[in-house]
Coordinates of C-alpha atoms and ligand atoms in Angstrom, one line a residue:
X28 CA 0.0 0.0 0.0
X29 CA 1.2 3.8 -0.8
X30 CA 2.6 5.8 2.4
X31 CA 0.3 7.9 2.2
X32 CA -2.7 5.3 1.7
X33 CA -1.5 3.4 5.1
X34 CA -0.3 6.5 7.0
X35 CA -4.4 7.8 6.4
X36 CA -5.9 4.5 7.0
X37 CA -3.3 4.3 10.3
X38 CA -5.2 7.5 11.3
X39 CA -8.8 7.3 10.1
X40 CA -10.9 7.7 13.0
X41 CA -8.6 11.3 13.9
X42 CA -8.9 12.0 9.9
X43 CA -12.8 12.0 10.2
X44 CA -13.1 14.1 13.4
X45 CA -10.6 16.5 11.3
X46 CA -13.8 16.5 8.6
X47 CA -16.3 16.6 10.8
X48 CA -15.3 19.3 12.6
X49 CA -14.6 20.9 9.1
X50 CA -18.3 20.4 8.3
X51 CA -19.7 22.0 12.0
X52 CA -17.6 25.1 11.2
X53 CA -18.9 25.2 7.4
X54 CA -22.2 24.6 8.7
X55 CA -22.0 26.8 11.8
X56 CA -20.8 29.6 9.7
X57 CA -23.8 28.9 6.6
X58 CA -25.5 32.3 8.0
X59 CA -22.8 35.0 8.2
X60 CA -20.2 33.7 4.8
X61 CA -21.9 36.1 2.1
X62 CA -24.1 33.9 0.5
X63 CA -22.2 34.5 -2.8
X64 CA -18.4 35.4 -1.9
X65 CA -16.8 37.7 -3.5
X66 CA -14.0 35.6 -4.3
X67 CA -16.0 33.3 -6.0
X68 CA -15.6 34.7 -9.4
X69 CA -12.2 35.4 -9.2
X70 CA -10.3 32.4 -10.4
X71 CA -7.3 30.5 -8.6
X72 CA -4.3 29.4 -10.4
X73 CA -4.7 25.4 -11.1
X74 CA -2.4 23.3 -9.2
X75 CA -0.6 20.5 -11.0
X76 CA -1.0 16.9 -9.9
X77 CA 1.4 15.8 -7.7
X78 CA 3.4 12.8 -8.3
X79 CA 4.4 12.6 -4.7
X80 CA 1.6 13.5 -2.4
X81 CA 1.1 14.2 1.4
X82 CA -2.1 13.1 2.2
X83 CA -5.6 13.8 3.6
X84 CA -4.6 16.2 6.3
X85 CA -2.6 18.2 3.9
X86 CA -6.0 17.9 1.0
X87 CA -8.1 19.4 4.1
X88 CA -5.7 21.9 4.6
X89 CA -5.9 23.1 0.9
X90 CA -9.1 22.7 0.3
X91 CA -9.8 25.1 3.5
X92 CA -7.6 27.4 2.1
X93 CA -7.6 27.7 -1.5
X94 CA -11.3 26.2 -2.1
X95 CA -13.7 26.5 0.7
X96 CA -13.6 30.7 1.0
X97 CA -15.1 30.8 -2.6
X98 CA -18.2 28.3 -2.1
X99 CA -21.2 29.6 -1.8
X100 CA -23.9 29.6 1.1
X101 CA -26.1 27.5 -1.2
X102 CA -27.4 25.4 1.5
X103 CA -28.3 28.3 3.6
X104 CA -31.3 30.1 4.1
X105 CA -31.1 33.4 1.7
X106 CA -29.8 31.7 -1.1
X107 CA -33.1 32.4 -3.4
X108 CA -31.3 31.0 -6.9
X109 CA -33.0 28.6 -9.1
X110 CA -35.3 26.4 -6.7
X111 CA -32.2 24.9 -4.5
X112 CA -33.1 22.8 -1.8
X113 CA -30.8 22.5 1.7
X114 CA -29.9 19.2 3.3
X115 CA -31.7 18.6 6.7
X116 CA -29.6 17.1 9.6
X117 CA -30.5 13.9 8.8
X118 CA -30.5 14.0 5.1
X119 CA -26.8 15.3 5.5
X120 CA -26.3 12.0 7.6
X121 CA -27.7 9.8 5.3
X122 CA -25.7 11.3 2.2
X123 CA -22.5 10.5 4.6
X124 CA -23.6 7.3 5.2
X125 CA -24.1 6.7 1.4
X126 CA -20.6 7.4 0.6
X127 CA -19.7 5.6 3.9
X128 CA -21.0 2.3 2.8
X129 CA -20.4 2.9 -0.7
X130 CA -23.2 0.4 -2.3
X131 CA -23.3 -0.4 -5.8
X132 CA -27.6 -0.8 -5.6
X133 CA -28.4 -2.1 -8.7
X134 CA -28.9 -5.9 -8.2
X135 CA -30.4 -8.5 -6.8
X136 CA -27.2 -10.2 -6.6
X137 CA -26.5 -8.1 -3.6
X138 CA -30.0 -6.5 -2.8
X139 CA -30.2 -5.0 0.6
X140 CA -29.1 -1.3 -1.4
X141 CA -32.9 -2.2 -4.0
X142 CA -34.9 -3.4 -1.1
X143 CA -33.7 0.2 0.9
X144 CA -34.6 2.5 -2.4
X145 CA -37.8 0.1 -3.1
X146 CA -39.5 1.8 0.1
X147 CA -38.2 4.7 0.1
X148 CA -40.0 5.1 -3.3
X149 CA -43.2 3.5 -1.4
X150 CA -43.1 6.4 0.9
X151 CA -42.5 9.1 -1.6
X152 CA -45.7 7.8 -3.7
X153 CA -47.6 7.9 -0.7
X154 CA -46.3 11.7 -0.4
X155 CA -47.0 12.8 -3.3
X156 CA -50.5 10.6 -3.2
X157 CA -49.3 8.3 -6.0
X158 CA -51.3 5.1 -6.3
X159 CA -49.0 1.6 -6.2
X160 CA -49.8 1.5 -10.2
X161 CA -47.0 3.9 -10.1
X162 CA -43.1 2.1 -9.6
X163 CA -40.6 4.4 -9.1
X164 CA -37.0 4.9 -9.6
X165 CA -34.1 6.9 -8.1
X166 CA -32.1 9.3 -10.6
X167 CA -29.8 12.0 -10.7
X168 CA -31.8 15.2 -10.8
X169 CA -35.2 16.5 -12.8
X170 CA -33.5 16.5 -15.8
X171 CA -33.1 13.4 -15.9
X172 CA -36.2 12.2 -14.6
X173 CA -37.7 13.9 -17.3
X174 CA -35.8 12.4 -20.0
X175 CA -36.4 8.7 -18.7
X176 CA -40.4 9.9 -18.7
X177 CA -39.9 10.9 -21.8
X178 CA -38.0 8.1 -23.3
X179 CA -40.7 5.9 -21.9
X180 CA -43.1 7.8 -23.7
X181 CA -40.8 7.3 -26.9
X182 CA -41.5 3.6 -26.4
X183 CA -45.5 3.5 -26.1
X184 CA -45.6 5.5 -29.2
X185 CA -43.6 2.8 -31.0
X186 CA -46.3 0.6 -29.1
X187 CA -49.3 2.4 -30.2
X188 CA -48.0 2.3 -33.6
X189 CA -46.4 -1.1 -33.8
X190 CA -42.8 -0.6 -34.2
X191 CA -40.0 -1.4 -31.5
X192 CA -38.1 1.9 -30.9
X193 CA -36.0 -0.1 -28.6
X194 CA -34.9 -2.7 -31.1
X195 CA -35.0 -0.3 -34.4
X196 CA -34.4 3.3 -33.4
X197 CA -36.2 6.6 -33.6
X198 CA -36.3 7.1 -37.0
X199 CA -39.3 4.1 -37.0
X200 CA -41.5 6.5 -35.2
X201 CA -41.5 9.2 -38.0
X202 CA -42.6 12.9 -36.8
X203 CA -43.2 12.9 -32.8
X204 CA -45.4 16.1 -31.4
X205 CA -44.6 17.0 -28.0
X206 CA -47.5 19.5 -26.5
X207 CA -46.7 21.3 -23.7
X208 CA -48.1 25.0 -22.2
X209 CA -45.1 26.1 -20.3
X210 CA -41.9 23.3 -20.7
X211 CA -39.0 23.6 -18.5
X212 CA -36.2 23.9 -20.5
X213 CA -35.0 20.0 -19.9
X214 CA -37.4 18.8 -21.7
X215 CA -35.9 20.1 -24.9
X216 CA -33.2 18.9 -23.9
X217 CA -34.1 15.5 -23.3
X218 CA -35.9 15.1 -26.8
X219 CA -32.3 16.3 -28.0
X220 CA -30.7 13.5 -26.0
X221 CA -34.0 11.1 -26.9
X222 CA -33.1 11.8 -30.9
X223 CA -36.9 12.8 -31.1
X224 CA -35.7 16.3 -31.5
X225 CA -35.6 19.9 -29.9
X226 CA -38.4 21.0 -32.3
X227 CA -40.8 17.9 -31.3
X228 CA -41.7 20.3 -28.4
X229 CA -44.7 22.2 -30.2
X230 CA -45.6 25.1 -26.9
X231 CA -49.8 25.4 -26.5
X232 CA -50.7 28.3 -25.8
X233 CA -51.2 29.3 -22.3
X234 CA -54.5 31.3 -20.1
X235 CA -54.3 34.5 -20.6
X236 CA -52.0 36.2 -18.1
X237 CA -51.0 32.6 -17.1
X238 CA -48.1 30.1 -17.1
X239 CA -50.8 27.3 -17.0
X240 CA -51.9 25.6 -20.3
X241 CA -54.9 26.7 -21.6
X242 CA -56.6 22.9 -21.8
X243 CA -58.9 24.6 -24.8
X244 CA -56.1 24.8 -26.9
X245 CA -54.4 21.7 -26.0
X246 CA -58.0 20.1 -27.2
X247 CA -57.5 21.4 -30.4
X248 CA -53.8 21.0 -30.8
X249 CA -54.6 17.1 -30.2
X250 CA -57.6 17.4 -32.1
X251 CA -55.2 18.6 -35.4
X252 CA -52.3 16.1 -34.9
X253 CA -52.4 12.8 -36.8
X254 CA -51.9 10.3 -34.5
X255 CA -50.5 9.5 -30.9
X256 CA -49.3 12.2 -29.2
X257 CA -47.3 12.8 -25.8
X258 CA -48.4 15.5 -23.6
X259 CA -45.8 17.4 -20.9
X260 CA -47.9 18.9 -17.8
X261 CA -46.4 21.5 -16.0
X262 CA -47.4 21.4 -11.9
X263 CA -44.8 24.0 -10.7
X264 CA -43.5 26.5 -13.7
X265 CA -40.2 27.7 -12.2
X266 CA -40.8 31.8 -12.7
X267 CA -44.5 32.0 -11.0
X268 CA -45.3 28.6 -9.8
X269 CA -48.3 28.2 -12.2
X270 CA -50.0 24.9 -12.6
X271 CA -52.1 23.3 -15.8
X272 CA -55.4 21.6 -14.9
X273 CA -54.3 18.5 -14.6
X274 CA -57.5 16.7 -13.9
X275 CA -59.0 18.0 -17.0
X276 CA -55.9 17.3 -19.6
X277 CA -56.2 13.6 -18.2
X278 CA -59.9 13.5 -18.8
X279 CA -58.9 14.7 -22.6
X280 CA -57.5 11.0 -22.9
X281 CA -60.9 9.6 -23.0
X282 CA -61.1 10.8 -26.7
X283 CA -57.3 11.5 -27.9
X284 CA -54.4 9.3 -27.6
X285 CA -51.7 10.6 -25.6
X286 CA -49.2 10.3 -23.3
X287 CA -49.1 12.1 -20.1
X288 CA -45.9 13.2 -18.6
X289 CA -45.9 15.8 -15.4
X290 CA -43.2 17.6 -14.8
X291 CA -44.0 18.6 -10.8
X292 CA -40.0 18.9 -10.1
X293 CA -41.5 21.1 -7.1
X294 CA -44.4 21.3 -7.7
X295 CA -45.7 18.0 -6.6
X296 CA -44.7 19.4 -2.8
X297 CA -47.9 21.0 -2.9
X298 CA -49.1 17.7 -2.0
X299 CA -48.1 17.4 1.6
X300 CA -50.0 20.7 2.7
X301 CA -54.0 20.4 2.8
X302 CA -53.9 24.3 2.0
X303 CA -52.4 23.5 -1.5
X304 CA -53.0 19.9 -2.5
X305 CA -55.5 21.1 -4.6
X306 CA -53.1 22.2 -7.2
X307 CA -51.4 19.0 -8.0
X308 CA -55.1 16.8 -8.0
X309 CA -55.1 14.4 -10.8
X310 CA -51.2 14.0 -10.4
X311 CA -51.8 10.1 -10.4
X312 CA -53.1 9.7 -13.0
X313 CA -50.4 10.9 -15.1
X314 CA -47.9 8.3 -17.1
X315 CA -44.9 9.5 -15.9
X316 CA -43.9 12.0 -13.3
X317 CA -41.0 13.6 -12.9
X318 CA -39.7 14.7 -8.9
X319 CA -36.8 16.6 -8.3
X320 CA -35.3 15.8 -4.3
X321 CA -32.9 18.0 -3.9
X322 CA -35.0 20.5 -4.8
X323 CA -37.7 20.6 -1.4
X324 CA -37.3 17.7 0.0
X325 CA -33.9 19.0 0.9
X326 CA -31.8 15.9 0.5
X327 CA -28.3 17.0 -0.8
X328 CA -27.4 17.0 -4.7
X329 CA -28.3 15.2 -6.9
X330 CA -31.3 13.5 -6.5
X331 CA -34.9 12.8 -8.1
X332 CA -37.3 10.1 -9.3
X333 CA -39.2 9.4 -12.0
X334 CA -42.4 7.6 -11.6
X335 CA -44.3 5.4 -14.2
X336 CA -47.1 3.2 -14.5
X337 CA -45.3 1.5 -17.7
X338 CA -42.2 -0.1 -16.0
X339 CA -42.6 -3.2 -18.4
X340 CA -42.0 0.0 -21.3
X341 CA -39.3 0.8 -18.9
X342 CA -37.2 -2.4 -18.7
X343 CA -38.0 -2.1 -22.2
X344 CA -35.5 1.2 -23.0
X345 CA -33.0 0.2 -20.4
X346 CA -32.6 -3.2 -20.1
X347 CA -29.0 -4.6 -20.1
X348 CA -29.0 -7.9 -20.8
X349 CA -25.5 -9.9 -20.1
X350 CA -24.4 -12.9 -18.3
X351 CA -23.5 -12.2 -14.7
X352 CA -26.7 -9.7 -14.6
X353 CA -29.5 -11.9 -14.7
X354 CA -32.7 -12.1 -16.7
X355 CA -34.9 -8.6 -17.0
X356 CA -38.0 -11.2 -16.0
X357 CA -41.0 -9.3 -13.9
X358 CA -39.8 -7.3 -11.5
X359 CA -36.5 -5.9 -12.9
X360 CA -33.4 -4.7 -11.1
X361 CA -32.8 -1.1 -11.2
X362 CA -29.8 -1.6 -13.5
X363 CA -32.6 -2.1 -16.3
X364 CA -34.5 0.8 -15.3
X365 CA -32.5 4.0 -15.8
X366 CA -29.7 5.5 -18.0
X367 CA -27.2 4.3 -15.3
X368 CA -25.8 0.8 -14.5
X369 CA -24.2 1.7 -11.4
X370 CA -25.1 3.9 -9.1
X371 CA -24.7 4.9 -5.3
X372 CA -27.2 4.5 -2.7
X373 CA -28.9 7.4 -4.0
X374 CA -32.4 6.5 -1.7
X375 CA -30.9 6.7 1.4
X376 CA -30.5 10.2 1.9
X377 CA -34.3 10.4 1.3
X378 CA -34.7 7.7 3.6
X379 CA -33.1 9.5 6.8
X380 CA -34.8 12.3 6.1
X381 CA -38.3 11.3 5.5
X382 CA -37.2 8.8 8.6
X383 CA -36.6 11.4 10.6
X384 CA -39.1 14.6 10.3
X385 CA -42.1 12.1 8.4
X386 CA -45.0 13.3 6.7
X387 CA -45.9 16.6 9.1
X388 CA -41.9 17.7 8.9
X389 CA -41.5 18.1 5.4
X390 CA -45.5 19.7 5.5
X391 CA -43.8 22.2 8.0
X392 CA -40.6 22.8 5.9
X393 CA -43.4 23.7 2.8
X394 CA -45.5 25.7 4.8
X395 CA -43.2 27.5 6.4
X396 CA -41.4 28.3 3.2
X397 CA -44.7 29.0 1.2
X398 CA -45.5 31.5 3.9
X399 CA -41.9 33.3 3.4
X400 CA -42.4 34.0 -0.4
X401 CA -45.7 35.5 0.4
X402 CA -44.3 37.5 2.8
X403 CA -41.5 38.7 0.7
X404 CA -44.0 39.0 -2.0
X405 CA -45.9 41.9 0.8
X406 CA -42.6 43.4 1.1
X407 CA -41.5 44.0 -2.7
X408 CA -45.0 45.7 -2.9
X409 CA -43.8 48.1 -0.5
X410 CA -40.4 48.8 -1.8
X411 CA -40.6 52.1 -3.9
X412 CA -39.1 51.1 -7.6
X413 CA -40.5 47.6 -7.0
X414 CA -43.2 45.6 -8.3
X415 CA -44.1 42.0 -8.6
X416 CA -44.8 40.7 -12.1
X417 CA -47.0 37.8 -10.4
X418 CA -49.0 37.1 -7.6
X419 CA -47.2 34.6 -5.1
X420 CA -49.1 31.1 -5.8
X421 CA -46.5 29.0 -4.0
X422 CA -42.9 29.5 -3.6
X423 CA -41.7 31.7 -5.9
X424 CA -41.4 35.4 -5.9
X425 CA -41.3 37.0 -9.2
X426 CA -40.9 40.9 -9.6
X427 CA -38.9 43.4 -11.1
X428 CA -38.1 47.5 -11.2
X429 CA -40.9 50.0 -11.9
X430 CA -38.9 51.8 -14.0
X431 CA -36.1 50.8 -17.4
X432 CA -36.1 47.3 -16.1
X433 CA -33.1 46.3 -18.7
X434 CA -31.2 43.4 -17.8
X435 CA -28.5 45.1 -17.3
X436 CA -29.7 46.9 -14.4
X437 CA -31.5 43.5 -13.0
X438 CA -28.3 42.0 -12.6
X439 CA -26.7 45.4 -10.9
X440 CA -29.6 44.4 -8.1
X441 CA -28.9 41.2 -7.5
X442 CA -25.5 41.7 -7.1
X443 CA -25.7 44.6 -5.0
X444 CA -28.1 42.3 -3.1
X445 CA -25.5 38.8 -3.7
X446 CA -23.8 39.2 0.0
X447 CA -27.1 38.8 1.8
X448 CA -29.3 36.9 -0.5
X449 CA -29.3 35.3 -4.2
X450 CA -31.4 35.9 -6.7
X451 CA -31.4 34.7 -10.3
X452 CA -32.4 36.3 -13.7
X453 CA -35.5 35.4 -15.8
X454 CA -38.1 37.0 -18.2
X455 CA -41.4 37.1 -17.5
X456 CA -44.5 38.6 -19.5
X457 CA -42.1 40.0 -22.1
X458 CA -39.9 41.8 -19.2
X459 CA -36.5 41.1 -17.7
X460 CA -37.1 40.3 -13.9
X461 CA -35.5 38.4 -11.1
X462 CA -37.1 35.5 -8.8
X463 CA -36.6 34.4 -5.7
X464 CA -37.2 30.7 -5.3
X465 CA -38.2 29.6 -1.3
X466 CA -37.2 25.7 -0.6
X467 CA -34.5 25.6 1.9
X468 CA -35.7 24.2 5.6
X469 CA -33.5 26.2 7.1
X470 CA -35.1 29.4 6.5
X471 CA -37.7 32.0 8.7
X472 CA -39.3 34.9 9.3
X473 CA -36.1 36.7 10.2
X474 CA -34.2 35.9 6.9
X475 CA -36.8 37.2 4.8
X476 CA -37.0 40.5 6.8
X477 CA -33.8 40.5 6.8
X478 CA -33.6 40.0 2.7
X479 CA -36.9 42.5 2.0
X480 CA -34.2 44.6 4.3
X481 CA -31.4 44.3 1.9
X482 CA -34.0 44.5 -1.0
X483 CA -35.0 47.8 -0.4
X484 CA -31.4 49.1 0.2
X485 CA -29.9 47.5 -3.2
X486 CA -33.0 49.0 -4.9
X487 CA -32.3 52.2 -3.5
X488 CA -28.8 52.4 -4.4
X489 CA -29.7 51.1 -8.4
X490 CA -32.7 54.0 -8.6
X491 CA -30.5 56.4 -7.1
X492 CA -27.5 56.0 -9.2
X493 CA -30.5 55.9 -12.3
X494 CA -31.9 59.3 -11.4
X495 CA -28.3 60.7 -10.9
X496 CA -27.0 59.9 -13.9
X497 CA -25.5 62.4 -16.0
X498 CA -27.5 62.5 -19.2
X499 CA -25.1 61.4 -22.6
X500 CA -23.6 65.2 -24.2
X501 CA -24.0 66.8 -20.9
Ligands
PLP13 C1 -35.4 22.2 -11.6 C2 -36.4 21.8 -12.6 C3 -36.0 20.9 -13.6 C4 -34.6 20.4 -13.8 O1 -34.1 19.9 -12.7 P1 -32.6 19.4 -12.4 O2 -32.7 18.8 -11.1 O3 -31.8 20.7 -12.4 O4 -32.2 18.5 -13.4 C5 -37.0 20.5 -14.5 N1 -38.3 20.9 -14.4 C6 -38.6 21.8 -13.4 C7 -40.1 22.3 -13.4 C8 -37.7 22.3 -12.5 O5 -38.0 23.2 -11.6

C-alpha cells in the first residue's frame, strides 16, 4: 500500500473528526459567509497533480484554504437562486452514510441497497398521493427524470403504432409532437438526448396572463395532430409557480391518444400541505412524473425520481442484458430501469430524512417556506421602484423595477443584493425580472426581513444612481 494510503488508513478515526469538525464550522458559519463570496468569481491558479503527495490532512488543509472561502452559502437560508433545496440534519447524515457504505444498488445479486430504495419510493408515492400503479426509480436530478419519462413515452408511441423503438431506433417512429403550455427547459433537452428532436416540443398556448396551459387549446392541438401524441404537464413552472389543470388534460385522454408526462420537479410538494393539494389533483393519473429531491425535499445534490405506471416499457428502453446480470424477468433490477448501470445508494438520503421529520416535517418545511415568499411578496410591494410581475401562488417570488427594467440593471440588483441573499435572472411577461425561489428548511421569518431589508437598500442604491446619472452630451 502507498505511504500515504497506510499512514491515512493508520489514522482514520482522527482524519474524520478533522472533517467533521470541518463540516460544523462550514455549517456553523452557513448564515454569516456572504451567500455569494466575493471571491467566487475570481479564479485561482490550477495546481498540477502531484506525483508525490502528502495526504488527507494536507488535502483538508488546501481545500480550507484555496477552495472552501469561494463556495457559496447554497445550502443556507437566503440563497433564493434557481429552486435549490438544503440538506436537513438527517438528510446530511444519510448522504455521509451513502458514501460511507459505498453500495453499488443495482442488483439483486446483492439486494439489501434495491430493497432500501424500493421503500423509500413507497413512501414518496404515498407523499406525493401516487397510487401503487406507479413504480418508481431513483435518478440524478429533474433533468433526468424527465428524460427517462420521456424516453418511456418514446417507447409506447412505437407501441401504439407497432414498431419497437427499442430494437429499431427513432427514425421508425417518424414525426413525434410534443404539446406542452409552459416546458422547462430540460425537456428540450431530453428530446435532444431522446433523438426525437428539440423541435418535437410544439408550446400550447397558455391562459391569458397565465403560465398554465390553456386545456382549450391543448383540445384542439390534439384534435389537429395525426396520431399519438405525448403530452408534458407542468405542476410548478419555475418563474411563478403556475400549474395546468391537470384533472382536466387527463380527462382529454378519453377521446385523444396521448401520453401524459408531469413535470412537478417542485411542484408536486404541494401535496403534503391540505392548503395546497388542490393544485397537483389528478397528479396520479399521469404516465410519468418527474420529482426533483434536492430540490424541497432538501436531501443534498443530486437527486430525483421518475415515476411510471409503464415499468414493463421501462425495462423495455434500459434493459441490459448480459451474463453475470440476470434475466430482465417481472420485477427488474434497477440496472434495467435508468440511463445508469451503477449507481450509489442514491435513496438513502431520502430515507433519513423522511425517517426522521415524516409526513408533518416536510409539510412544515413547505408551509413555512410557502408563507416566506408570500411574505417577501408583501414586502416587494412596499419597496418604492418595485413591483411583482406575479402574484405569489407558492414558492416563488417574481418581480422586477418600476422603472427601465433592462437586464443590465437587474443584474446590478442582484449583485448589490449577492452578499445577503441570491437571486437569479428570468423574463417574465415579455420583461427582464428576477425571482426568488423559497425551498430551503432552514429558512424564517427573520431571513426574509432581513432580505426584504437588503432589498429595499440595493434598490435604493440602483434608482438612485439611475436618477443621478449624468444624461449622454452633458
Ligand atoms: C429544476 C427543474 C427541472 C430540472 O431539474 P434538475 O434537477 O436541475 O435536473 C425540471 N423541471 C422543473 C419544473 C424544474 O423546476
Amino acid at each position: 500500500m502507498h505511504r500515504e494510503l497506510a499512514a491515512d488508513l493508520d489514522q482514520l478515526p482522527a482524519l474524520l473528526e478533522e472533517a467533521r469538525q470541518r463540516a460544523v464550522d462550514f455549517l456553523g458559519g452557513l448564515d454569516d459567509r456572504p451567500v455569494i463570496p466575493e471571491e467566487a468569481g475570481r479564479p485561482t491558479p490550477s495546481e498540477p497533480l502531484r506525483e508525490d503527495a502528502d495526504g488527507l490532512r494536507a488535502a483538508l488543509a488546501e481545500f480550507g484554504e484555496r477552495w472552501e472561502p469561494r463556495l457559496s452559502a447554497g445550502a443556507g437560508p437566503r440563497y433564493f437562486g434557481f429552486v435549490t433545496g438544503g440538506a436537513t440534519p438527517a438528510a446530511l447524515v444519510g448522504d455521509w452514510l451513502t458514501a460511507t457504505a459505498d453500495q453499488n444498488s443495482n442488483s439483486s445479486l446483492d439486494p439489501a441497497g434495491q430493497h432500501l430504495e424500493r421503500e423509500t419510493v413507497g413512501w414518496l408515492r404515498e407523499l406525493f398521493g401516487l397510487s401503487p400503479a406507479h413504480s418508481g426509480t431513483f435518478v440524478s436530478g429533474a433533468t433526468q427524470s424527465n428524460t427517462v419519462g420521456l424516453a418511456i413515452a418514446r417507447e409506447w408511441l412505437g407501441e401504439r403504432l407497432g414498431v419497437d423503438v427499442a430494437e429499431d431506433g427513432v427514425a421508425a417512429l417518424g414525426r413525434v409532437r410534443v404539446l406542452s403550455g409552459s416546458a422547462h427547459s430540460s425537456v428540450a433537452k431530453a428530446l435532444s438526448v431522446l433523438g426525437l428532436g428539440r423541435t418535437a416540443l410544439t408550446a400550447v398556448p397558455a391562459l391569458p396572463g397565465r403560465e398554465a396551459v390553456d386545456v382549450a387549446a391543448l383540445e384542439r392541438a390534439l384534435a389537429g395532430a395525426d396520431g399519438p401524441c405525448v403530452v408534458v404537464a407542468n405542476a410548478g413552472t419555475v418563474n411563478t409557480v403556475d400549474f395546468d389543470d391537470l384533472r382536466a388534460i387527463a380527462a382529454l385522454r378519453e377521446r385523444y391518444p396521448f401520453w401524459l408526462h408531469v413535470d412537478a420537479a417542485f411542484g408536486a410538494f404541494a401535496a403534503l400541505s391540505p392548503h395546497h393539494t388542490e393544485l397537483v389533483a389528478g397528479l396520479d393519473r399521469a404516465d410519468s412524473v418527474c420529482v426533483d429531491l434536492h430540490k424541497w425535499l432538501n436531501v443534498p445534490y443530486d437527486s430525483a425520481v421518475q415515476f411510471t405506471r409503464r415499468r414493463d416499457l421501462q425495462a423495455r428502453v434500459f434493459q441490459n442484458a448480459a451474463a453475470y446480470l440476470g434475466p430482465v424477468g417481472d420485477h427488474p433490477d434497477l440496472v434495467h430501469l435508468t440511463p445508469e448501470n451503477s449507481h450509489r445508494l442514491r435513496a438513502l438520503a431520502a430515507w433519513f430524512t423522511l425517517r426522521a421529520y415524516g409526513r408533518a416535517g416536510h409539510r412544515e418545511i413547505v408551509e413555512r417556506n410557502v408563507a416566506g415568499a408570500r411574505a417577501l411578496g408583501a414586502a416587494v410591494e412596499a419597496i418604492d421602484g418595485l413591483r411583482l410581475l406575479a402574484p405569489v401562488r407558492l414558492n416563488v417570488v417574481c418581480f422586477t423595477l418600476t422603472e427601465d427594467p433592462t437586464p443590465e440593471r437587474l443584474a446590478a440588483l442582484a449583485s448589490e443584493l449577492s452578499a445577503e441573499a441570491f437571486l437569479t435572472p428570468t423574463r417574465y411577461a415579455g420583461l427582464p425580472a428576477l425571482r426568488a425561489a423559497f425551498s430551503n428548511w432552514r429558512t424564517t421569518e427573520a431571513d426574509v426581513r432581513r432580505t426584504a431589508a437588503a432589498l429595499s437598500a440595493a434598490t435604493a442604491v440602483i434608482t438612485s444612481a439611475h436618477a443621478g446619472r449624468t444624461p449622454p452630451g452633458a
